[in-house]
mmCIF file of C-alpha atoms in Angstrom:
data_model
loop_
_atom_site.group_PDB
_atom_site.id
_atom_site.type_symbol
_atom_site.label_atom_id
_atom_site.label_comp_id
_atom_site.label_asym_id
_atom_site.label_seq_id
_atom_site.Cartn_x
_atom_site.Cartn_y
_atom_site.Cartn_z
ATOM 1 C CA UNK A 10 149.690 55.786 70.762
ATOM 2 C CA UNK A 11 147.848 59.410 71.184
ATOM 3 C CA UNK A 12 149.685 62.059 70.680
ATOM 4 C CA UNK A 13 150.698 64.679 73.391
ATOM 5 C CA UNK A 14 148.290 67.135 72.331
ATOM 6 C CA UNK A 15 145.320 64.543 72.445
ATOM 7 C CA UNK A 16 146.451 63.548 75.588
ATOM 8 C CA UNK A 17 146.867 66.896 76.852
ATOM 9 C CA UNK A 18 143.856 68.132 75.216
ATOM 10 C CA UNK A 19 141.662 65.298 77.317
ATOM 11 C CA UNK A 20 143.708 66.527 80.383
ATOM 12 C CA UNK A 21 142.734 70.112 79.685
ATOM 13 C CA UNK A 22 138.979 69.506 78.936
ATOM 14 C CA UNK A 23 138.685 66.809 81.950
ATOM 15 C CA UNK A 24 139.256 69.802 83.835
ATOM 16 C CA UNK A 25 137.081 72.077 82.795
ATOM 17 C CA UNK A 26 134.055 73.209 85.283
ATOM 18 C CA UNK A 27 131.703 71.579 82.146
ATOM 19 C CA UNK A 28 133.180 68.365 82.935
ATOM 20 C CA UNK A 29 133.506 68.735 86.360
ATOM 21 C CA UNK A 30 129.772 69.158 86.682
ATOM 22 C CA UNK A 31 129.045 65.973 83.897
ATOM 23 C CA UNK A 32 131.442 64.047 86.701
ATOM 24 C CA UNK A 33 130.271 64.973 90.092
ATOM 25 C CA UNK A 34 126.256 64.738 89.031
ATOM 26 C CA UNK A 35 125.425 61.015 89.302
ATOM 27 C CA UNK A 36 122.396 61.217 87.364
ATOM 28 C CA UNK A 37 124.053 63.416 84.007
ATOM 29 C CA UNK A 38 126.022 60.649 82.242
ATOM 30 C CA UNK A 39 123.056 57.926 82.609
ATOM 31 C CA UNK A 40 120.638 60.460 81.612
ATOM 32 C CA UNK A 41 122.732 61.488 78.581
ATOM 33 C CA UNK A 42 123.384 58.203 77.710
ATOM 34 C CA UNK A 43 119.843 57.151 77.801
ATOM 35 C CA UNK A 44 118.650 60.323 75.470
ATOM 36 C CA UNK A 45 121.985 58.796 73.238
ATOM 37 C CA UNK A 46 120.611 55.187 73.317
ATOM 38 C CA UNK A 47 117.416 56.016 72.621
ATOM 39 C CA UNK A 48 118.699 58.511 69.368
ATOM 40 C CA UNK A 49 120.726 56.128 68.032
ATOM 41 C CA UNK A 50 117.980 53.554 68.495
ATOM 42 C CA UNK A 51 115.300 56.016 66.224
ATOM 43 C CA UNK A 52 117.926 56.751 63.820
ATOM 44 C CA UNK A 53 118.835 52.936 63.127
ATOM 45 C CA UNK A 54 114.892 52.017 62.979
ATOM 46 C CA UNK A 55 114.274 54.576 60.140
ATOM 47 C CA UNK A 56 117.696 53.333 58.647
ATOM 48 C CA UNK A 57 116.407 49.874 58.514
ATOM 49 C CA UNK A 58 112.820 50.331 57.772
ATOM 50 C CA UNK A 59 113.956 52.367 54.658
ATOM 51 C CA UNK A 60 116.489 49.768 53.492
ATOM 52 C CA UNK A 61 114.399 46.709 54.195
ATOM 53 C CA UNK A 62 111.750 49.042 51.608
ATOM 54 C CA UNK A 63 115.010 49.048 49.189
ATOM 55 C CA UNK A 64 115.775 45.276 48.942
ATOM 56 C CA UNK A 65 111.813 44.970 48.541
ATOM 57 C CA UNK A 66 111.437 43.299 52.121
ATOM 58 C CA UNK A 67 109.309 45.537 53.642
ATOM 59 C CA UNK A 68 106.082 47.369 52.497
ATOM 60 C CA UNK A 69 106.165 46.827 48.551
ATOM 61 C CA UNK A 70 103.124 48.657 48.778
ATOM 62 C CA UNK A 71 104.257 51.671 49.030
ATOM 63 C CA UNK A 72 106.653 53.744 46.881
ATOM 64 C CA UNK A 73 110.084 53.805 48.236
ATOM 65 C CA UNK A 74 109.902 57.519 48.682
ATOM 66 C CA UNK A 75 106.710 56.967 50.538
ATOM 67 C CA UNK A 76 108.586 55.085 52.738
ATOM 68 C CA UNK A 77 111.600 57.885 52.685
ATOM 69 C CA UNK A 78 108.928 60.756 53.607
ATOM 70 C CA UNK A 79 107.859 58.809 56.447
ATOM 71 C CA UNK A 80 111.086 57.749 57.835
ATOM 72 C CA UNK A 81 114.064 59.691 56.351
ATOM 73 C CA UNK A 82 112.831 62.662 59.099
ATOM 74 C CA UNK A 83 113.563 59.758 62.194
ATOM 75 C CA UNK A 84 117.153 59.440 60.638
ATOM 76 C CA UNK A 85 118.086 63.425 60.049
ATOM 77 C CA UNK A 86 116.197 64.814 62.879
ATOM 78 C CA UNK A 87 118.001 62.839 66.385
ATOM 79 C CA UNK A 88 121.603 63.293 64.330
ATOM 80 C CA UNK A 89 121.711 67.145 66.426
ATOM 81 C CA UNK A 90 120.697 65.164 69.518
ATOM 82 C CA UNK A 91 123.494 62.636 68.998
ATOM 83 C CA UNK A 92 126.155 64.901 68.185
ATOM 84 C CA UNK A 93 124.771 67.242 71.389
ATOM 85 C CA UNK A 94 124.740 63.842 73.911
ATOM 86 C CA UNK A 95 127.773 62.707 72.550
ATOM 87 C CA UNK A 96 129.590 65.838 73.042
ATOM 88 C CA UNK A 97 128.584 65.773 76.536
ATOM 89 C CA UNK A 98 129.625 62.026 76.790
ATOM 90 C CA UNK A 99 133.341 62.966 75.616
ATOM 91 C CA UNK A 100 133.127 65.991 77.661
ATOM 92 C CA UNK A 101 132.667 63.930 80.827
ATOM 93 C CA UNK A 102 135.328 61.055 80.149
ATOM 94 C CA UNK A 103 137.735 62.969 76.659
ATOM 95 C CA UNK A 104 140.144 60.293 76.812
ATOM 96 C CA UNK A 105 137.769 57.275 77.417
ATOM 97 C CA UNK A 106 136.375 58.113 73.792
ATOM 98 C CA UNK A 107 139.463 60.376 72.141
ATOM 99 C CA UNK A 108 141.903 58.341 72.743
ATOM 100 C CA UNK A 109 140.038 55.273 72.099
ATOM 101 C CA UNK A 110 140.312 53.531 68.246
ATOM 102 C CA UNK A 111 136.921 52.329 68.563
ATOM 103 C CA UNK A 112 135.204 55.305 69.183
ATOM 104 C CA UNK A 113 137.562 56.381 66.176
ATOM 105 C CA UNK A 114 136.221 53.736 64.163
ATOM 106 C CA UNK A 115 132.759 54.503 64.879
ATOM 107 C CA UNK A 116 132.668 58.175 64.156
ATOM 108 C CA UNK A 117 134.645 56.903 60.218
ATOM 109 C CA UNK A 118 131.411 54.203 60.027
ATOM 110 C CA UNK A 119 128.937 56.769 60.985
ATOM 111 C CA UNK A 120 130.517 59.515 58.451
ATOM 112 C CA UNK A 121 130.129 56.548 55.650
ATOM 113 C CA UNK A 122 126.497 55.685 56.536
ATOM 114 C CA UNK A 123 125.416 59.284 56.240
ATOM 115 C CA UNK A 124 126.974 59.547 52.874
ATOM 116 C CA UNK A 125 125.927 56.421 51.699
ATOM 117 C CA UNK A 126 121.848 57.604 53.165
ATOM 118 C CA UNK A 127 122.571 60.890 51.393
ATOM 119 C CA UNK A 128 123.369 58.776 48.144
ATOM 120 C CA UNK A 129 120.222 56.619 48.611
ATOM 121 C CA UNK A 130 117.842 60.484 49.273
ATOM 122 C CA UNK A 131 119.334 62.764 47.432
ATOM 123 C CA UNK A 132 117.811 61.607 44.045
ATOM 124 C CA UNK A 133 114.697 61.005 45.588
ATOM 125 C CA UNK A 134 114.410 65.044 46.181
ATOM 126 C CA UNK A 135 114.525 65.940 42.719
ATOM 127 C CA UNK A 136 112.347 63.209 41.020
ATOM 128 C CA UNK A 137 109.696 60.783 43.524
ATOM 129 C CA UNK A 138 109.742 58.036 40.738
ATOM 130 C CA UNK A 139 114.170 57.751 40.498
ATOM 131 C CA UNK A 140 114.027 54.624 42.003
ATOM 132 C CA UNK A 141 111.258 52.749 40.057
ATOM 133 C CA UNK A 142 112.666 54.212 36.762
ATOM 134 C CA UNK A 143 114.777 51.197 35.424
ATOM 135 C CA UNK A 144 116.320 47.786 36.451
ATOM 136 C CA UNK A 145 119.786 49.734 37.208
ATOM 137 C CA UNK A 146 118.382 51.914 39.623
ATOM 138 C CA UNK A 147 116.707 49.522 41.892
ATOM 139 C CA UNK A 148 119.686 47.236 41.257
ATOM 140 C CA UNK A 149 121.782 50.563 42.584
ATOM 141 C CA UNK A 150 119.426 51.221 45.380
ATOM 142 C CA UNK A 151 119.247 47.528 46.608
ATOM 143 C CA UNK A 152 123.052 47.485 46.834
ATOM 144 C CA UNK A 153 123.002 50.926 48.955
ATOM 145 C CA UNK A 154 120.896 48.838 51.283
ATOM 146 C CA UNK A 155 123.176 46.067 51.318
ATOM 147 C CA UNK A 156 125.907 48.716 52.402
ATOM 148 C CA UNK A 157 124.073 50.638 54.567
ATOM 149 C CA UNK A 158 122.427 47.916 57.000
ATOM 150 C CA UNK A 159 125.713 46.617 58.054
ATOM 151 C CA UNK A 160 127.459 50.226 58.677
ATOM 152 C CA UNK A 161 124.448 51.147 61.044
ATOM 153 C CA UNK A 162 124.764 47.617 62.732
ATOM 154 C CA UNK A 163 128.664 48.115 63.458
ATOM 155 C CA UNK A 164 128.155 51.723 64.957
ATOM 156 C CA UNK A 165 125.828 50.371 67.367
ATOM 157 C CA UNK A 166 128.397 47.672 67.904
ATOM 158 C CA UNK A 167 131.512 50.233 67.921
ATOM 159 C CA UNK A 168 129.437 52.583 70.211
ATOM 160 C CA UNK A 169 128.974 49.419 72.696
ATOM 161 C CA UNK A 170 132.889 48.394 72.677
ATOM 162 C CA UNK A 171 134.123 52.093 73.296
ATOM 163 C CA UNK A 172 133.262 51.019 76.761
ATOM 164 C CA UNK A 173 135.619 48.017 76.929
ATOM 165 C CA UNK A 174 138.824 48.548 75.000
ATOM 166 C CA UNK A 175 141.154 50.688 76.413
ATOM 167 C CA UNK A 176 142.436 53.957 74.820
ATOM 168 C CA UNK A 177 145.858 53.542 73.146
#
């Protein structure tokens, strides 16, 4: 169950003149939620297109920090534009999303798959060639992949179910 001061925190922001405005404008929450879709859907791409380059699916032709120069900037870059549409998403309906476990559970899975793409780019910023160094280290990366494909497929699902389970 959500506690009083979530609940009255959703009450007090559902009232505010922001989300007044977000409410009354028919055309503000399917806007925002197409600039959202479309975010999440560049973010995932360059997720997968990077990982796929990791398990040595996609692209062996290229280095895998080729392949993290060219993409890494679609997964950093939308992450202000999601966390800006979102806000306005939660602004509009707070308790739809606050006091919702799924939307709880997504925003744990999404904190996990930017660590685990920070663990996969980080050592690519101090030395191009860390991942084609040894056996262990493409071992290591391939099994950041192997983590990091599934946590990007269940925020998409999580962010998709907010809409249909009900708020504790």
């Amino acid at each position: 169950m959500a506690s009083q001061s979530l609940v009255s925190f959703c009450t007090w922001l559902a009232a505010t003149s922001f989300s007044r405005a977000v409410q009354t404008n028919d055309w503000v929450i399917p806007a925002v939620q197409t600039v959202h879709i479309l975010a999440v859907a560049a973010v995932v791409t360059a997720a997968l297109m990077i990982n796929l380059r990791l398990l040595g699916i996609r692209r062996d032709d290229q280095s895998v920090v080729g392949i993290a120069k060219r993409f890494a900037p679609l997964i950093w870059w939308p992450l202000p534009v999601l966390l800006a549409s979102g806000s306005i998403l939660i602004a509009a309906e707070p308790a739809r999303s606050l006091e919702n476990p799924v939307f709880l559970l997504k925003m744990g899975l999404l904190l996990a798959a930017v660590a685990v793409t920070l663990a996969c780019q980080l050592p690519l910023r101090g030395n191009a060639t860390f991942r084609e160094l040894s056996a262990g280290r493409r071992r290591a990366a391939q099994l950041i992949a192997l983590v990091s494909i599934p946590l990007w497929i269940a925020i998409v699902c999580a962010g998709r179910w907010i809409a249909y389970v009900q708020g504790t």
